[in-house]
Amino acid sequence: MNVNMFKAGDNVHDYDDQSLERTLPAVEELRLPPDFAWGTATAAYQIEGAAFEDGKGKSIWDTFTHLEPSRTNGENADVTCDHYRLMEEDVELMASYGVDVYRFSIAWTRIIPLGGRNDPINEKGIAFYNRLIDYLLKKHIVPVATLYHWDAPQGIYDRYGTFFNTAEFQADFEHYARLCFSRFGDRVKKWITFNEPYIISIFGHHSGLLAPGRSTATEGDSRTEPWRVGHTLILAHTAAVRAYATDFQSTQNGSISIVLNGHWYEPWDATSEIHRLAAQRRLEFYIGWFGDPIFLGKDYPTSMRAQLGSRLPEFTSEELELLRQSAPINSFYGMNHYTTKYARALPDPPADDDCTGNVEEGPINSEGKFSGPVTGMSWLRVTPAGFRKLLNWVWHRYQRPIIVTENGCPCPGESEMTLEQALDDQFRIRYFGLYLDAISHAIYKDGVMVEGYYVWSLMDNFEWSAGYGPRYGITHVNFKTFIRTPKRSAAYLRESFKNRRGARHT
């Protein structure tokens, strides 16, 4: 899940369903390619539960959610959706939705409880993911596995600080990745190394909103740590990609890449060159930070080098060569996207801990116009036109087929709704329809290669620092009884993909 702010805003109800219809009228509906894949997405920590059972070790999120005072609304994911016990029921649910693909993450500490390359392996954890993969295939659902979705082993965090020791983390992550390739790669044909390295770096090591909760205010260093963490993630990704290409790809015939999140940015004042440049710079600090080294095999964007100077780590000549060799192996671009913001260039020099490119971002432009109708989260507004623009920006910059690996929203006020109200999620249906229209137009009118769309999320779950407040699922979950109930959006997606996939437009 791509996060920005972890609480609903004060203006959650500034648009109702009728104004949403008026504000964002439908565009021409185009069909999607016949081989376009639709799927659902989840993350291990958010749904599995069984946090300390069957040999699973502690992750940094297990630690973070038990801090006193609480930094996660007094809630944790020790049990959450209880997917560890209810896995078959959840796969059956997906099958009933007509899902092609299920993107899930593997909990590193469920298969290597302490995390390190010399630490014991937990066969019970491996057995769980084998059962999941086999059951998905039995139901004709393609498994897509994410190796890391924010839940680093506490064991290696205690041992050497995880991302702060690049060589150690790179070696441990490669060992973990190789274990997954060897045990699951005969059936898993699409791999994702890291989910949203931007969030790991900034929200985990700049603002401290996410585990491990580091910032200047919590004994960290927001000036330097995010850039060190990002550098480590890029090199660890590249090591795993090289390992897969060298020792597994030829026999397993799969593909591997990374998932980058990002908003689209419009200039706060479209008539001003300063703000137009700010929007571009914000995209480079957000997406280009990771995309340029990984997909282009080159150094960080020049805008980052110019502002950050020595705070931005240098790649050695050997590392740059490895990036160049590995770039073509990243065979798709995983895109997590939710919304559009306005980018306003700040008039003063950047603060020492600035991570935006000296840009202020927000939902309102210089004319007082909102970017779009607000959802159940104040930072997430319905902005399908920006989504289409981002698809174009990524395609033209990186020339990789795009898979939308996360997209979705909570309905306004959904967390306070009755069950009957929550199931009738017309706002979410409208959001999905508009964003699917943006994809079809990007494909057929702009020539962008988009191969799939995975909704966030299969079910309501533990939404990180927001706890159980926001509900993004197309399936309602009662967190006391664990009863799953399909929302109307699930039926909408099933019928929409059934009817929209067909012959390509010319």
Coordinates of C-alpha atoms in Angstrom, one line a residue:
M1 CA 0.0 0.0 0.0
N2 CA 1.4 3.4 -1.0
V3 CA 1.0 5.8 1.9
N4 CA 1.4 9.5 2.3
M5 CA -0.7 10.6 5.3
F6 CA -2.1 8.0 7.7
K7 CA -5.3 9.7 8.8
A8 CA -8.5 10.8 7.1
G9 CA -8.7 14.5 6.4
D10 CA -11.1 17.2 7.7
N11 CA -12.7 17.4 4.2
V12 CA -13.6 13.8 3.7
H13 CA -17.1 14.7 2.6
D14 CA -16.4 17.7 0.4
Y15 CA -17.7 15.6 -2.6
D16 CA -20.6 13.2 -2.6
D17 CA -21.3 10.5 -5.2
Q18 CA -23.3 12.9 -7.4
S19 CA -20.6 15.6 -7.5
L20 CA -18.1 12.9 -8.2
E21 CA -20.1 12.0 -11.3
R22 CA -20.4 15.6 -12.3
T23 CA -16.8 16.5 -11.6
L24 CA -15.3 13.5 -13.4
P25 CA -17.5 12.5 -16.3
A26 CA -16.8 9.3 -18.0
V27 CA -14.6 9.3 -21.1
E28 CA -14.9 7.0 -24.1
E29 CA -14.7 3.4 -22.9
L30 CA -12.2 1.4 -24.8
R31 CA -11.6 -2.3 -24.6
L32 CA -8.5 -3.7 -22.9
P33 CA -6.2 -6.2 -24.7
P34 CA -7.3 -9.8 -24.6
D35 CA -4.2 -10.8 -22.6
F36 CA -4.5 -8.0 -20.1
A37 CA -4.2 -9.4 -16.6
W38 CA -6.3 -8.3 -13.6
G39 CA -5.4 -9.2 -10.1
T40 CA -5.6 -8.4 -6.4
A41 CA -2.7 -7.4 -4.2
T42 CA -1.9 -7.8 -0.5
A43 CA 1.2 -7.8 1.8
A44 CA 2.1 -10.5 4.3
Y45 CA 2.2 -8.3 7.4
Q46 CA -1.1 -6.7 6.7
I47 CA -3.1 -9.9 6.3
E48 CA -1.4 -13.0 7.5
G49 CA -1.5 -12.8 11.3
A50 CA 0.1 -15.7 13.2
A51 CA 2.8 -13.2 13.9
F52 CA 4.7 -15.5 16.3
E53 CA 3.5 -18.9 15.4
D54 CA 5.0 -21.9 13.6
G55 CA 8.6 -20.6 14.0
K56 CA 8.1 -17.2 12.5
G57 CA 10.6 -14.6 13.7
K58 CA 10.0 -11.0 14.7
S59 CA 10.1 -8.3 12.0
I60 CA 10.6 -4.6 12.5
W61 CA 6.9 -4.2 12.1
D62 CA 6.2 -6.6 15.0
T63 CA 8.4 -4.4 17.1
F64 CA 7.0 -1.1 15.8
T65 CA 3.4 -2.0 16.5
H66 CA 4.1 -2.9 20.1
L67 CA 5.9 0.3 21.0
E68 CA 4.7 2.3 24.0
P69 CA 3.3 4.8 23.5
S70 CA 1.8 3.3 20.4
R71 CA 2.6 4.8 17.0
T72 CA -0.1 2.7 15.2
N73 CA -3.3 3.8 17.0
G74 CA -2.9 1.2 19.7
E75 CA -3.3 -1.6 17.1
N76 CA -1.1 -4.3 15.6
A77 CA -1.3 -7.1 13.1
D78 CA -0.6 -10.0 15.4
V79 CA -3.8 -11.6 14.0
T80 CA -5.2 -9.1 11.5
C81 CA -7.2 -11.0 8.7
D82 CA -5.9 -14.4 9.9
H83 CA -5.0 -15.2 6.4
Y84 CA -2.4 -17.7 7.6
R85 CA -5.3 -20.0 8.7
L86 CA -7.9 -18.9 6.2
M87 CA -5.7 -19.0 3.1
E88 CA -7.8 -21.5 1.2
E89 CA -10.9 -19.5 1.8
D90 CA -9.2 -16.4 0.5
V91 CA -8.0 -18.1 -2.7
E92 CA -11.6 -19.5 -3.2
L93 CA -12.8 -15.9 -2.9
M94 CA -10.4 -14.7 -5.6
A95 CA -11.4 -17.5 -7.8
S96 CA -15.1 -16.4 -7.5
Y97 CA -14.0 -12.9 -8.6
G98 CA -12.5 -14.3 -11.8
V99 CA -9.0 -13.0 -10.8
D100 CA -6.1 -13.9 -13.1
V101 CA -3.3 -12.9 -10.8
Y102 CA -2.6 -12.7 -7.1
R103 CA 0.3 -10.5 -5.9
F104 CA 1.3 -11.5 -2.4
S105 CA 4.4 -10.9 -0.4
I106 CA 6.6 -13.4 1.4
A107 CA 7.4 -12.7 5.1
W108 CA 11.1 -13.0 5.3
T109 CA 11.0 -13.9 9.0
R110 CA 8.5 -16.7 8.3
I111 CA 11.1 -18.6 6.3
I112 CA 14.4 -17.3 7.9
P113 CA 13.3 -16.2 11.4
L114 CA 16.4 -14.2 12.2
G115 CA 17.0 -13.1 8.6
G116 CA 20.7 -13.7 8.1
R117 CA 22.4 -15.9 5.5
N118 CA 23.9 -18.1 8.3
D119 CA 20.7 -18.4 10.3
P120 CA 18.4 -21.4 10.4
I121 CA 15.6 -21.9 7.8
N122 CA 12.0 -22.4 9.0
E123 CA 10.5 -25.3 6.9
K124 CA 7.0 -24.6 8.3
G125 CA 7.1 -21.2 6.8
I126 CA 8.2 -22.5 3.5
A127 CA 5.4 -25.1 3.6
F128 CA 2.8 -22.3 4.1
Y129 CA 3.9 -20.5 0.9
N130 CA 4.1 -23.8 -1.0
R131 CA 0.5 -24.5 0.0
L132 CA -0.5 -21.0 -1.1
I133 CA 1.2 -21.2 -4.4
D134 CA -0.2 -24.7 -5.2
Y135 CA -3.7 -23.7 -4.2
L136 CA -3.5 -20.6 -6.4
L137 CA -2.4 -22.7 -9.4
K138 CA -5.1 -25.2 -8.7
K139 CA -7.7 -22.4 -9.0
H140 CA -5.9 -21.1 -12.2
I141 CA -4.6 -18.0 -10.5
V142 CA -1.1 -16.9 -11.4
P143 CA 1.1 -16.2 -8.3
V144 CA 3.2 -13.0 -8.3
A145 CA 5.6 -12.9 -5.3
T146 CA 7.1 -9.8 -3.6
L147 CA 10.2 -10.7 -1.7
Y148 CA 10.1 -7.6 0.6
H149 CA 7.1 -5.6 1.6
W150 CA 8.5 -3.5 4.4
D151 CA 8.9 -6.2 7.1
A152 CA 12.7 -6.6 7.6
P153 CA 13.8 -9.2 10.1
Q154 CA 14.4 -7.6 13.6
G155 CA 17.3 -10.0 13.9
I156 CA 19.4 -8.3 11.2
Y157 CA 18.2 -4.9 12.3
D158 CA 19.6 -5.6 15.8
R159 CA 22.7 -7.2 14.3
Y160 CA 23.9 -4.4 11.9
G161 CA 21.1 -1.9 11.4
T162 CA 19.7 -3.5 8.3
F163 CA 20.0 -1.0 5.4
F164 CA 22.9 1.0 7.0
N165 CA 25.3 -1.8 6.3
T166 CA 25.1 -2.2 2.5
A167 CA 27.4 -5.1 2.1
E168 CA 25.8 -7.2 4.9
F169 CA 22.2 -6.4 3.8
Q170 CA 23.0 -7.1 0.2
A171 CA 24.5 -10.5 1.1
D172 CA 21.6 -11.4 3.4
F173 CA 18.9 -10.3 0.9
E174 CA 20.5 -12.2 -1.9
H175 CA 20.6 -15.3 0.2
Y176 CA 17.0 -14.9 1.1
A177 CA 16.1 -14.3 -2.5
R178 CA 18.0 -17.3 -3.7
L179 CA 16.1 -19.5 -1.1
C180 CA 12.8 -18.2 -2.5
F181 CA 13.8 -18.8 -6.1
S182 CA 15.0 -22.3 -5.3
R183 CA 11.9 -23.3 -3.3
F184 CA 9.2 -21.5 -5.2
G185 CA 10.6 -20.5 -8.6
D186 CA 9.4 -23.7 -10.4
R187 CA 5.9 -22.3 -10.0
V188 CA 6.3 -18.5 -9.4
K189 CA 7.2 -16.9 -12.8
K190 CA 7.0 -13.2 -11.8
W191 CA 9.1 -11.8 -9.0
I192 CA 9.3 -8.4 -7.3
T193 CA 12.3 -7.6 -5.1
F194 CA 11.2 -4.6 -3.1
N195 CA 7.8 -2.9 -2.7
E196 CA 8.1 0.9 -2.8
P197 CA 11.7 1.7 -1.8
Y198 CA 10.8 5.4 -1.6
I199 CA 8.4 4.6 1.3
I200 CA 11.0 2.4 3.0
S201 CA 13.6 5.2 2.7
I202 CA 11.4 8.3 3.5
F203 CA 8.7 7.1 5.8
G204 CA 10.9 4.7 7.6
H205 CA 14.0 6.9 7.9
H206 CA 13.0 10.5 7.4
S207 CA 9.6 11.2 8.9
G208 CA 9.7 8.1 11.1
L209 CA 6.0 7.3 10.4
L210 CA 6.7 3.7 9.5
A211 CA 9.0 1.0 10.9
P212 CA 11.7 1.2 12.1
G213 CA 10.5 4.8 12.8
R214 CA 13.8 6.7 12.4
S215 CA 14.0 10.4 12.1
T216 CA 16.1 13.3 13.5
A217 CA 13.6 13.4 16.3
T218 CA 14.1 9.7 17.2
E219 CA 17.9 9.5 17.2
G220 CA 18.2 9.1 13.5
D221 CA 19.4 11.6 10.9
S222 CA 16.8 12.8 8.4
R223 CA 19.5 14.6 6.4
T224 CA 21.4 11.5 5.4
E225 CA 19.8 8.3 6.3
P226 CA 17.0 8.2 3.6
W227 CA 19.7 8.4 0.9
R228 CA 21.9 5.7 2.5
V229 CA 18.9 3.4 2.7
G230 CA 17.8 4.0 -0.9
H231 CA 21.3 3.3 -2.1
T232 CA 21.4 0.0 -0.2
L233 CA 18.0 -1.0 -1.6
I234 CA 19.1 -0.3 -5.2
L235 CA 22.3 -2.4 -4.8
A236 CA 20.4 -5.2 -3.0
H237 CA 17.8 -5.3 -5.7
T238 CA 20.5 -5.5 -8.3
A239 CA 22.2 -8.4 -6.5
A240 CA 19.0 -10.4 -6.4
V241 CA 18.3 -9.6 -10.1
R242 CA 21.8 -10.8 -11.0
A243 CA 21.4 -14.0 -9.0
Y244 CA 18.1 -14.8 -10.6
A245 CA 19.4 -14.1 -14.1
T246 CA 22.6 -16.1 -13.6
D247 CA 21.3 -19.2 -11.8
F248 CA 17.6 -19.5 -12.1
Q249 CA 16.0 -17.7 -15.1
S250 CA 17.2 -20.1 -17.8
T251 CA 15.5 -23.1 -16.2
Q252 CA 12.6 -21.4 -14.5
N253 CA 11.7 -19.0 -17.4
G254 CA 10.4 -16.2 -15.1
S255 CA 10.9 -12.5 -14.9
I256 CA 12.0 -10.2 -12.1
S257 CA 11.8 -6.4 -11.4
I258 CA 10.8 -3.9 -8.7
V259 CA 7.7 -1.9 -7.7
L260 CA 8.0 1.9 -7.5
N261 CA 5.3 4.0 -6.2
G262 CA 4.6 7.6 -7.2
H263 CA 2.0 10.3 -7.5
W264 CA 1.7 12.4 -10.7
Y265 CA 2.6 16.0 -10.2
E266 CA 1.0 19.0 -11.9
P267 CA 2.5 22.5 -11.5
W268 CA 0.9 24.6 -8.9
D269 CA 0.8 27.4 -11.4
A270 CA 0.7 25.9 -15.0
T271 CA 1.7 29.3 -16.5
S272 CA 4.9 29.5 -14.5
E273 CA 8.1 27.8 -15.7
I274 CA 9.4 27.7 -12.1
H275 CA 6.5 25.5 -11.0
R276 CA 6.5 23.4 -14.2
L277 CA 10.2 22.6 -13.4
A278 CA 9.2 21.9 -9.8
A279 CA 6.7 19.3 -10.9
Q280 CA 9.4 17.5 -13.0
R281 CA 11.9 17.8 -10.2
R282 CA 9.5 16.2 -7.8
L283 CA 8.9 13.3 -10.1
E284 CA 12.7 12.8 -10.3
F285 CA 13.1 12.9 -6.5
Y286 CA 10.3 10.5 -6.1
I287 CA 10.5 8.0 -9.0
G288 CA 13.8 8.9 -10.8
W289 CA 15.7 8.3 -7.6
F290 CA 15.2 4.6 -8.0
G291 CA 14.0 4.3 -11.6
D292 CA 17.1 5.8 -13.3
P293 CA 19.7 3.5 -11.7
I294 CA 17.6 0.4 -12.0
F295 CA 16.0 0.8 -15.4
L296 CA 18.5 3.0 -17.1
G297 CA 21.7 1.7 -15.5
K298 CA 22.9 5.2 -14.7
D299 CA 23.5 7.6 -11.8
Y300 CA 20.8 9.4 -9.9
P301 CA 19.0 12.3 -11.6
T302 CA 21.1 15.4 -12.0
S303 CA 18.5 17.4 -10.0
M304 CA 19.2 15.2 -7.0
R305 CA 23.0 15.5 -7.4
A306 CA 22.7 19.3 -7.7
Q307 CA 20.7 19.7 -4.5
L308 CA 21.9 16.9 -2.2
G309 CA 25.6 17.0 -3.0
S310 CA 27.7 14.7 -0.7
R311 CA 24.6 13.5 1.2
L312 CA 23.7 11.4 -1.9
P313 CA 26.0 8.3 -2.0
E314 CA 28.2 7.7 -5.0
F315 CA 28.1 4.5 -7.0
T316 CA 31.5 3.0 -7.6
S317 CA 32.6 2.3 -11.1
E318 CA 32.0 -1.4 -10.4
E319 CA 28.5 -0.7 -9.1
L320 CA 27.7 1.4 -12.1
E321 CA 28.8 -1.4 -14.4
L322 CA 26.7 -3.8 -12.5
L323 CA 23.7 -1.5 -12.8
R324 CA 24.2 -1.2 -16.6
Q325 CA 24.4 -5.0 -17.0
S326 CA 21.4 -5.6 -14.8
A327 CA 19.1 -2.9 -16.2
P328 CA 17.8 -4.9 -19.2
I329 CA 16.9 -7.8 -16.9
N330 CA 14.3 -5.7 -15.1
S331 CA 11.7 -6.8 -17.6
F332 CA 8.7 -4.8 -16.4
Y333 CA 7.9 -1.7 -14.4
G334 CA 5.8 -2.3 -11.3
M335 CA 3.7 0.8 -10.7
N336 CA 1.9 1.6 -7.4
H337 CA -0.2 4.7 -8.0
Y338 CA -3.2 6.3 -6.3
T339 CA -3.4 10.1 -6.9
T340 CA -2.2 13.4 -8.3
K341 CA -0.8 16.4 -6.4
Y342 CA 0.2 20.0 -7.3
A343 CA 3.9 20.8 -7.0
R344 CA 4.8 24.4 -5.9
A345 CA 8.5 25.5 -6.1
L346 CA 9.5 26.9 -2.7
P347 CA 11.1 30.4 -2.8
D348 CA 13.8 29.8 -0.2
P349 CA 16.8 27.5 -0.4
P350 CA 16.0 23.9 0.6
A351 CA 16.2 22.8 4.2
D352 CA 19.1 20.5 5.1
D353 CA 16.6 17.6 5.5
D354 CA 14.5 18.3 2.4
C355 CA 13.6 15.2 0.5
T356 CA 11.2 16.7 -2.1
G357 CA 13.5 18.7 -4.4
N358 CA 12.5 21.9 -2.5
V359 CA 8.9 21.4 -3.6
E360 CA 5.7 21.9 -1.6
E361 CA 3.0 19.4 -2.7
G362 CA -0.7 19.6 -2.0
P363 CA -4.2 19.1 -3.4
I364 CA -4.9 22.8 -4.4
N365 CA -3.4 24.8 -7.2
S366 CA -2.8 28.6 -7.5
E367 CA -6.4 29.1 -8.6
G368 CA -7.8 27.4 -5.6
K369 CA -8.8 24.3 -7.6
F370 CA -8.7 20.8 -6.0
S371 CA -6.9 18.1 -8.0
G372 CA -10.0 15.9 -7.7
P373 CA -12.7 14.6 -5.4
V374 CA -11.4 13.4 -2.0
T375 CA -11.7 9.7 -1.0
G376 CA -11.6 8.3 2.6
M377 CA -8.0 9.5 2.9
S378 CA -7.3 13.3 2.7
W379 CA -4.1 12.8 0.6
L380 CA -5.9 10.5 -2.0
R381 CA -8.0 12.3 -4.5
V382 CA -9.7 10.8 -7.6
T383 CA -7.4 12.0 -10.5
P384 CA -7.5 9.6 -13.5
A385 CA -6.1 12.2 -15.9
G386 CA -3.0 12.3 -13.8
F387 CA -2.7 8.6 -13.8
R388 CA -2.7 8.5 -17.6
K389 CA 0.0 11.2 -17.7
L390 CA 2.1 9.2 -15.3
L391 CA 1.8 6.0 -17.4
N392 CA 3.1 8.1 -20.3
W393 CA 5.9 9.6 -18.3
V394 CA 7.1 6.2 -17.0
W395 CA 6.8 4.5 -20.5
H396 CA 8.7 7.2 -22.3
R397 CA 11.4 7.4 -19.7
Y398 CA 12.0 3.7 -19.0
Q399 CA 10.5 1.8 -22.0
R400 CA 9.4 -1.1 -20.0
P401 CA 5.9 -2.8 -20.1
I402 CA 4.0 -1.4 -17.1
I403 CA 2.1 -3.5 -14.6
V404 CA -0.1 -1.5 -12.3
T405 CA 0.7 -3.5 -9.1
E406 CA -1.5 -1.4 -6.8
N407 CA -4.4 1.0 -7.2
G408 CA -7.5 1.7 -5.2
C409 CA -9.1 3.8 -2.5
P410 CA -11.3 3.8 0.6
C411 CA -14.7 5.3 0.2
P412 CA -15.4 8.6 2.0
G413 CA -16.6 7.7 5.5
E414 CA -16.3 4.0 4.9
S415 CA -14.7 3.2 8.3
E416 CA -17.9 4.6 10.0
M417 CA -20.4 2.8 7.8
T418 CA -22.6 -0.1 8.6
L419 CA -21.9 -3.4 6.9
E420 CA -24.7 -2.8 4.4
Q421 CA -23.4 0.6 3.5
A422 CA -19.8 -0.5 3.2
L423 CA -20.8 -3.3 0.8
D424 CA -22.5 -0.9 -1.6
D425 CA -19.2 0.8 -2.5
Q426 CA -20.3 2.9 -5.5
F427 CA -17.6 5.5 -4.9
R428 CA -14.9 2.8 -5.2
I429 CA -16.5 1.4 -8.3
R430 CA -16.5 4.8 -9.9
Y431 CA -12.8 5.2 -9.0
F432 CA -11.9 1.9 -10.6
G433 CA -13.9 2.6 -13.7
L434 CA -12.2 6.0 -14.3
Y435 CA -8.7 4.6 -13.7
L436 CA -9.3 1.6 -16.0
D437 CA -10.5 4.1 -18.7
A438 CA -7.2 6.0 -18.2
I439 CA -5.3 2.7 -18.8
S440 CA -7.2 1.9 -22.0
H441 CA -6.7 5.4 -23.4
A442 CA -3.0 5.2 -22.5
I443 CA -2.7 1.9 -24.4
Y444 CA -4.7 2.7 -27.5
K445 CA -4.4 6.5 -27.9
D446 CA -0.9 7.0 -26.5
G447 CA 0.9 3.8 -27.3
V448 CA 1.8 2.9 -23.7
M449 CA 2.4 -0.8 -23.0
V450 CA 0.4 -1.7 -19.9
E451 CA 0.1 -5.4 -19.2
G452 CA -2.0 -5.7 -16.0
Y453 CA -3.9 -4.1 -13.2
Y454 CA -3.8 -5.3 -9.6
V455 CA -6.3 -3.7 -7.2
W456 CA -5.4 -2.7 -3.7
S457 CA -6.6 -4.6 -2.0
L458 CA -8.2 -8.1 -2.0
M459 CA -9.6 -7.4 1.5
D460 CA -9.7 -4.8 4.2
N461 CA -6.6 -5.2 6.3
F462 CA -4.1 -3.6 8.8
E463 CA -3.2 -0.3 7.1
W464 CA 0.2 0.2 8.8
S465 CA 0.3 3.3 11.0
A466 CA -3.4 3.9 10.4
G467 CA -4.3 0.6 12.0
Y468 CA -7.7 -0.8 11.1
G469 CA -9.3 2.6 10.2
P470 CA -9.0 2.9 6.4
R471 CA -10.7 0.1 4.4
Y472 CA -9.2 -0.4 0.9
G473 CA -10.6 -3.9 0.2
I474 CA -13.0 -5.1 -2.4
T475 CA -13.9 -7.6 0.3
H476 CA -15.1 -6.5 3.7
V477 CA -13.5 -8.1 6.7
N478 CA -15.0 -8.3 10.2
F479 CA -11.8 -8.1 12.3
K480 CA -13.6 -9.8 15.3
T481 CA -15.1 -12.8 13.5
F482 CA -12.8 -12.8 10.4
I483 CA -15.9 -13.2 8.2
R484 CA -15.2 -12.0 4.6
T485 CA -18.0 -10.4 2.6
P486 CA -17.6 -9.4 -1.1
K487 CA -18.3 -5.7 -1.8
R488 CA -20.1 -4.7 -4.9
S489 CA -16.8 -3.5 -6.4
A490 CA -15.6 -7.2 -6.5
A491 CA -18.6 -8.0 -8.8
Y492 CA -18.0 -4.9 -10.8
L493 CA -14.4 -5.8 -11.5
R494 CA -15.3 -9.4 -12.4
E495 CA -17.8 -8.2 -14.9
S496 CA -15.8 -5.3 -16.2
F497 CA -12.7 -7.4 -17.0
K498 CA -14.9 -10.1 -18.5
N499 CA -16.6 -7.6 -20.8
R500 CA -13.7 -5.2 -21.6
R501 CA -11.0 -7.6 -22.7
G502 CA -11.1 -8.2 -26.4
A503 CA -9.5 -7.4 -29.8
R504 CA -7.0 -4.6 -29.8
H505 CA -8.2 -1.2 -31.2
T506 CA -6.5 0.1 -34.3

